[in-house]
PDB file of C-alpha atoms in Angstrom:
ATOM      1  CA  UNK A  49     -61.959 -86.186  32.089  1.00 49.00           C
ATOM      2  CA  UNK A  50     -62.886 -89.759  31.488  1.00 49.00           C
ATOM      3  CA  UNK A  51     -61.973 -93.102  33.684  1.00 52.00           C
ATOM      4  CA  UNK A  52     -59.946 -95.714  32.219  1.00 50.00           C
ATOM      5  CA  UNK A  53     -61.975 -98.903  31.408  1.00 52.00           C
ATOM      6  CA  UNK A  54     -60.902-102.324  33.542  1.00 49.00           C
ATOM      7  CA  UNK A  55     -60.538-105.035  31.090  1.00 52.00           C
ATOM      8  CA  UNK A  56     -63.625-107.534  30.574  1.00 53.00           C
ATOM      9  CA  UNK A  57     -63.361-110.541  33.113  1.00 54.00           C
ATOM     10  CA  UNK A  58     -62.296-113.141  30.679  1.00 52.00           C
ATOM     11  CA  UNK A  59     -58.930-111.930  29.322  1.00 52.00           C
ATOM     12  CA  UNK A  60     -60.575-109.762  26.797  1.00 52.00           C
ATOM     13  CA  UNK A  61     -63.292-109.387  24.376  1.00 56.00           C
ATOM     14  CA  UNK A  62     -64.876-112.527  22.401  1.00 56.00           C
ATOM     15  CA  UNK A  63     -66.628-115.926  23.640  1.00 58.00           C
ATOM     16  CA  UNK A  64     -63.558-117.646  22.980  1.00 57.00           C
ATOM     17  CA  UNK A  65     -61.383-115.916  26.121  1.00 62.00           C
ATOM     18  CA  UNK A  66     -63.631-117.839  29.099  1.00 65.00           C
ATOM     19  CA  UNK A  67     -63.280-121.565  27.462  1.00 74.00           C
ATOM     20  CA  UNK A  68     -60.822-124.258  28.949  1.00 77.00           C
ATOM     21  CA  UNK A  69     -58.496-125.176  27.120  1.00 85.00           C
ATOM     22  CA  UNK A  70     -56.505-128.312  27.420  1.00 88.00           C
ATOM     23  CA  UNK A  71     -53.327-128.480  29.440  1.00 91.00           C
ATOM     24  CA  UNK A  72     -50.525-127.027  28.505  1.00 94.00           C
ATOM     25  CA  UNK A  73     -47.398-128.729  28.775  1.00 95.00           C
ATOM     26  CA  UNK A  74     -45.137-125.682  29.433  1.00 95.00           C
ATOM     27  CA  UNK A  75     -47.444-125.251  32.221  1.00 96.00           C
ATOM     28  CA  UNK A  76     -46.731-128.476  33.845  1.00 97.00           C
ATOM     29  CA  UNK A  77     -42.925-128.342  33.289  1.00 97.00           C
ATOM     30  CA  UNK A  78     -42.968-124.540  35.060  1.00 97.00           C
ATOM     31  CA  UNK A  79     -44.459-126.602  38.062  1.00 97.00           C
ATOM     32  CA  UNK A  80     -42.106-129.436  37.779  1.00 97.00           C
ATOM     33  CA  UNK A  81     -38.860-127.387  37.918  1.00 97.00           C
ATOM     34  CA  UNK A  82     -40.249-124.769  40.414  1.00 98.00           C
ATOM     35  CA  UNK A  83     -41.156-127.968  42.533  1.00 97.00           C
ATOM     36  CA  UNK A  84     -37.511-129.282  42.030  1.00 97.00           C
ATOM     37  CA  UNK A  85     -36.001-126.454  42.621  1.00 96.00           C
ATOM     38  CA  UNK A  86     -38.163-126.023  46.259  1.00 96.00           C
ATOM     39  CA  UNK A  87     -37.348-129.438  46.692  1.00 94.00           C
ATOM     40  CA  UNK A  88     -33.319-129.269  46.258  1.00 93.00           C
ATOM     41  CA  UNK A  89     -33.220-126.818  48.854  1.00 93.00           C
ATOM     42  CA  UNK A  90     -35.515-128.134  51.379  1.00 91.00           C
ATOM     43  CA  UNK A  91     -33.711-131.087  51.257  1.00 89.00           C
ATOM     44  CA  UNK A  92     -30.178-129.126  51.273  1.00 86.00           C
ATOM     45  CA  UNK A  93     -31.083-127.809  54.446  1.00 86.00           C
ATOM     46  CA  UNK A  94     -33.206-129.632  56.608  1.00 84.00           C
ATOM     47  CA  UNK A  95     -32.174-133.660  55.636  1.00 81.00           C
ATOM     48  CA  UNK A  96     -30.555-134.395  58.734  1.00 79.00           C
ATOM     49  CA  UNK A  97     -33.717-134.126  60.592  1.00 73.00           C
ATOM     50  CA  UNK A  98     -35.728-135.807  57.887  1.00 78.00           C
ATOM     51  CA  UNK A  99     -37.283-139.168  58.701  1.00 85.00           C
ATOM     52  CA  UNK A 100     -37.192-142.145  56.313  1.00 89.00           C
ATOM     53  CA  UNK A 101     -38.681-141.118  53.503  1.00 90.00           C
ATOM     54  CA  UNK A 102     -42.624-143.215  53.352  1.00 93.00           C
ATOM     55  CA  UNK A 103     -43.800-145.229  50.620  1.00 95.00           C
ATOM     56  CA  UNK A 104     -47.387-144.254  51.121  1.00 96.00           C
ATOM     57  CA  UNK A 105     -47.773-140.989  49.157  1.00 96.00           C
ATOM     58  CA  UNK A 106     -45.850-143.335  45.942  1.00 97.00           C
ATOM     59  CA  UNK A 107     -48.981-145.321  46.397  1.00 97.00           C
ATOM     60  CA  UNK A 108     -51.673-143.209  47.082  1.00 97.00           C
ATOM     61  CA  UNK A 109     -50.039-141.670  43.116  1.00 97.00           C
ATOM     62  CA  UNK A 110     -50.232-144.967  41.515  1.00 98.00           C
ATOM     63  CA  UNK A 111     -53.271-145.808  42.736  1.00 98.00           C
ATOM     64  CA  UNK A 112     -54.821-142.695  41.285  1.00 98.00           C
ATOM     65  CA  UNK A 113     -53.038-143.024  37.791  1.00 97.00           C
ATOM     66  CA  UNK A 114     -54.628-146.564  37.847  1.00 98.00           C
ATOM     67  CA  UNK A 115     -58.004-145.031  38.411  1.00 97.00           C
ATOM     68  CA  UNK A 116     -57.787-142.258  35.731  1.00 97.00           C
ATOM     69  CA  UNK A 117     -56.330-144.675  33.296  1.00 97.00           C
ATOM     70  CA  UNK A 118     -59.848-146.812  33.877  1.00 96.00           C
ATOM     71  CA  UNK A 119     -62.007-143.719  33.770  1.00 95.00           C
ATOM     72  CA  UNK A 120     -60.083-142.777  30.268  1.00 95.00           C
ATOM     73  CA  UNK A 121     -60.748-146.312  28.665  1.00 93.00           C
ATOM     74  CA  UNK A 122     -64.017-146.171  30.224  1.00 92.00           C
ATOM     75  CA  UNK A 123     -65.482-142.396  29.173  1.00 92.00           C
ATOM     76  CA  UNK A 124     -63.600-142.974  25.438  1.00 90.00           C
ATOM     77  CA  UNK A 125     -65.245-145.845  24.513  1.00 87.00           C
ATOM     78  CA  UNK A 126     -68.597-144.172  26.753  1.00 89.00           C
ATOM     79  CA  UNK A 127     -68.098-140.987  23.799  1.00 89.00           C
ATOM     80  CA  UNK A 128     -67.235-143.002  20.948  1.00 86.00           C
ATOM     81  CA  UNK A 129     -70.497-145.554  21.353  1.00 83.00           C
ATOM     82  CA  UNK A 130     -69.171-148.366  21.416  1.00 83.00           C
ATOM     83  CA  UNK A 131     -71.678-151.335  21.670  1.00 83.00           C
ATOM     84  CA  UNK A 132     -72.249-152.481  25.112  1.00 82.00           C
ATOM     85  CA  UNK A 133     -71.659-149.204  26.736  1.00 82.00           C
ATOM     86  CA  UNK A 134     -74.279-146.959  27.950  1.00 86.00           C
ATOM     87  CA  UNK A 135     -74.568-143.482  26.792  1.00 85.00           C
ATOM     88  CA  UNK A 136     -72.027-140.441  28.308  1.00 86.00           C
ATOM     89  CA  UNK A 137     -73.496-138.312  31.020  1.00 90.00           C
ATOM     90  CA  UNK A 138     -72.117-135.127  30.127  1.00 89.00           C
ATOM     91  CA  UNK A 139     -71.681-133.751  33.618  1.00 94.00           C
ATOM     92  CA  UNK A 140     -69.621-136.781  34.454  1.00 93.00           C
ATOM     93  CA  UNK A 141     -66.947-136.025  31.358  1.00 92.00           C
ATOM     94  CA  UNK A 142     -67.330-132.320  32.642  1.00 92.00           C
ATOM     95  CA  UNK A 143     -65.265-133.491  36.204  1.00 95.00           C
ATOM     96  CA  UNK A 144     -63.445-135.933  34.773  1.00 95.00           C
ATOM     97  CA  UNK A 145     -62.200-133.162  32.779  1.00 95.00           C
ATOM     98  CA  UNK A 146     -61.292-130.982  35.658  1.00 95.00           C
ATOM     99  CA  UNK A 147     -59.620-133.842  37.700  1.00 96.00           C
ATOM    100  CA  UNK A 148     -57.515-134.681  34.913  1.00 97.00           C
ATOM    101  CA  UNK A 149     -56.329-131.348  34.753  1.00 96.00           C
ATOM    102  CA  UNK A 150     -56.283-131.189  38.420  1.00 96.00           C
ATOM    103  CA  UNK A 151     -54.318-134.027  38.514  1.00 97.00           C
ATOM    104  CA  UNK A 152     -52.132-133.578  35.945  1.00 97.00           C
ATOM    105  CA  UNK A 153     -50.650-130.301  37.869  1.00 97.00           C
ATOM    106  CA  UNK A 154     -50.879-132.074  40.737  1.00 97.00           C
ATOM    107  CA  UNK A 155     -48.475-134.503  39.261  1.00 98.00           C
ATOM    108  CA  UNK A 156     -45.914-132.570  37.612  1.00 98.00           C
ATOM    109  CA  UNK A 157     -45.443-130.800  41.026  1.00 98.00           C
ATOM    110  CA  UNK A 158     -44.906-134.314  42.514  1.00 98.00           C
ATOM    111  CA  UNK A 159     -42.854-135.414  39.545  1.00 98.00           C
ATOM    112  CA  UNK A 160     -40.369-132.225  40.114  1.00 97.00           C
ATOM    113  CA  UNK A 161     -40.181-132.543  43.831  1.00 97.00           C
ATOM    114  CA  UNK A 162     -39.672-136.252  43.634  1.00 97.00           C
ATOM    115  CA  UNK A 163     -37.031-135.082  40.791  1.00 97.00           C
ATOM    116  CA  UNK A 164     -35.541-132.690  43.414  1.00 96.00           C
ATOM    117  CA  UNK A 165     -34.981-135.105  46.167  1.00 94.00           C
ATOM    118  CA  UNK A 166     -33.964-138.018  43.693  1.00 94.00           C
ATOM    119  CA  UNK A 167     -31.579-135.732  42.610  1.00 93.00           C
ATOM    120  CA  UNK A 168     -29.702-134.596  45.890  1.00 92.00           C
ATOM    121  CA  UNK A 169     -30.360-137.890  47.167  1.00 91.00           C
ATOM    122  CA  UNK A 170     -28.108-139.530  44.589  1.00 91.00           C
ATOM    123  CA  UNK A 171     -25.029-137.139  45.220  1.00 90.00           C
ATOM    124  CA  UNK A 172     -25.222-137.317  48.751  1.00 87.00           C
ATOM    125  CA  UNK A 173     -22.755-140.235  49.993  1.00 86.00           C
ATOM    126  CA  UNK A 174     -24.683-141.426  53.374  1.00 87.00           C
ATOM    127  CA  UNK A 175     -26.177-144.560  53.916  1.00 88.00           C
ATOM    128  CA  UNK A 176     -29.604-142.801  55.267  1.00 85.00           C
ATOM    129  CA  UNK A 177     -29.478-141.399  51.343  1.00 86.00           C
ATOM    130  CA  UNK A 178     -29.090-144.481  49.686  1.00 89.00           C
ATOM    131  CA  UNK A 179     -31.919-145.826  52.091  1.00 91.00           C
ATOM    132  CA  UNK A 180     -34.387-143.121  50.935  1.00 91.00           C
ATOM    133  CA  UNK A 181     -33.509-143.261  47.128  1.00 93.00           C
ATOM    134  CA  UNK A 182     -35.851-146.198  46.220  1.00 95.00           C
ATOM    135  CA  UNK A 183     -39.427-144.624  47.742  1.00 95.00           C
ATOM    136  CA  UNK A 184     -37.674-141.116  45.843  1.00 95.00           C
ATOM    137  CA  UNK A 185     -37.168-142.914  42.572  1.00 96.00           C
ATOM    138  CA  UNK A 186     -40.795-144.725  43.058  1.00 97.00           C
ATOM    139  CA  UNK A 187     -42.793-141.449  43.769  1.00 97.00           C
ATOM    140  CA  UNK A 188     -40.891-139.833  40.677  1.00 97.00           C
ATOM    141  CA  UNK A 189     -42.218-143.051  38.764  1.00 98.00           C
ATOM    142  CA  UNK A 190     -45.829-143.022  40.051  1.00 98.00           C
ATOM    143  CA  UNK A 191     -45.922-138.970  39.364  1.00 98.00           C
ATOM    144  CA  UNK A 192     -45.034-139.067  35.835  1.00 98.00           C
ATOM    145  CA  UNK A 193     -47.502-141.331  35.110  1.00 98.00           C
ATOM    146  CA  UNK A 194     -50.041-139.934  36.826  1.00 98.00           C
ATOM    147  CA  UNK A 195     -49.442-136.726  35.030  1.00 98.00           C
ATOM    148  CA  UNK A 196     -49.327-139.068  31.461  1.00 97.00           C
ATOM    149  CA  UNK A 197     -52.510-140.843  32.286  1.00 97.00           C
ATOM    150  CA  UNK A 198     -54.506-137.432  33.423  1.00 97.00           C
ATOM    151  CA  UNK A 199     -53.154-135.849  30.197  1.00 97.00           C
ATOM    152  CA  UNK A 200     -54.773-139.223  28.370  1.00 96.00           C
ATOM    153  CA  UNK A 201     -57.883-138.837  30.530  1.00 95.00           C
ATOM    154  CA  UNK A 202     -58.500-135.454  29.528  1.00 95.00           C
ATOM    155  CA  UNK A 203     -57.983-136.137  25.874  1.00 94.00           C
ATOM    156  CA  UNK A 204     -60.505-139.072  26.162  1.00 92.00           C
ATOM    157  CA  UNK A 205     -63.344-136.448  27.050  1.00 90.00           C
ATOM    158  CA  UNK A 206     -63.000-134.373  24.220  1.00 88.00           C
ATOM    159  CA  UNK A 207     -66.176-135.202  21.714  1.00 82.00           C
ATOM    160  CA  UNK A 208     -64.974-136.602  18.493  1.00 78.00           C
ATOM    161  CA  UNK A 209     -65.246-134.702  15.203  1.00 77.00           C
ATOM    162  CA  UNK A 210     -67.766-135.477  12.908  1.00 72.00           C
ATOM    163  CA  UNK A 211     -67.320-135.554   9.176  1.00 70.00           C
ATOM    164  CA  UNK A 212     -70.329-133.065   8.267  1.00 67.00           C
ATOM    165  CA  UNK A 213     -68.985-130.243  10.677  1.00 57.00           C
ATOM    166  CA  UNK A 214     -66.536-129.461   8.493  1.00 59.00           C
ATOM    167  CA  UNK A 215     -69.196-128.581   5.716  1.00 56.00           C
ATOM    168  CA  UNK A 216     -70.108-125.529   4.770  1.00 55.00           C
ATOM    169  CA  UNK A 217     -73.501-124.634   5.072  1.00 53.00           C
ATOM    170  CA  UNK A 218     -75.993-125.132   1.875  1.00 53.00           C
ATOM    171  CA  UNK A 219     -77.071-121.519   2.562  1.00 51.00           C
ATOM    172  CA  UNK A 220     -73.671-120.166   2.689  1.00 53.00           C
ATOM    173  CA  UNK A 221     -72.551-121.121  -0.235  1.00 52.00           C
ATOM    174  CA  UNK A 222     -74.920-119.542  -2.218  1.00 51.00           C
ATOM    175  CA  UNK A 223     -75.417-115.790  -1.787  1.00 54.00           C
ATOM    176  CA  UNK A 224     -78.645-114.076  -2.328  1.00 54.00           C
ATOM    177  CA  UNK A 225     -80.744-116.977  -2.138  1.00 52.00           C
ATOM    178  CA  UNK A 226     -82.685-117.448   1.307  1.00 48.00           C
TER     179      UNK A 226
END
């Protein structure tokens, strides 16, 4: 009687199963309406006992958009060579790779709970609603571009194609010759 083989850790056979990929966008909207959706019914249910809602997280988001936004124009031009820049460190591009991704999660979640509570917020007819609906409608600003500007960071670290990798090989292309 033989034992049934666990799967490779990777997802599966092949070198191409471990790699990152970029961010999917299905991904991020999953996030977004599963964070609206916890959102709506917090806020359903527990609103009266809410406080006013603080601008502080809306700024601590923009504030990080307008970071990732300088490390994207920064590392691009850093990969593409552009005179006057010093050369890429490679480790550097590495973590701004995973904090754009981080961050780009990060912000859909805040986009769809921000969503949420803009949304309730807008049919409910109190005066502490209509109070609350500016820092909601600010923090759903300031988390959709923090998600657009960590999706542009993370496409600014990807190394540029060059024209001869898309060459075949001398030695390929003519068999039996070594």
């Amino acid at each position: 009687m033989t034992q049934a083989k666990s799967p490779p850790p990777g997802g599966g056979p092949g070198p191409d199963r471990s790699r990152m990929g970029p961010t999917r966008i299905s991904t991020l909207v999953v996030a977004a309406l599963a964070a609206a959706a916890v959102a709506w019914l917090l806020i359903s249910s527990f609103y009266r006992g809410f406080p006013k809602l603080p601008w502080l997280p809306v700024a601590a988001l923009a504030a990080l958009a307008v970071l990732e936004a300088y490390a994207a124009i920064n590392t691009r031009g850093r990969i593409d060579r552009k005179p006057g820049r010093d050369p890429v460190n490679p480790l550097m591009v590495a973590r701004f790779v995973v904090l754009a991704k981080a961050s780009a999660l990060a912000g859909a979640i805040f986009a769809g709970f921000y969503a949420g509570l803009s949304g309730w917020l807008f049919i409910e007819p109190t005066r502490a609603a209509s109070e609350d609906r500016p820092a909601a409608g600010g923090g759903l600003l300031a988390s959709l571009a923090l998600v657009g500007v960590a999706l542009w960071l993370e496409r600014s670290c990807r190394v540029p194609e060059r024209p001869d990798d898309h060459e075949p090989d001398q030695r390929e292309s003519r068999p039996g010759q070594r």
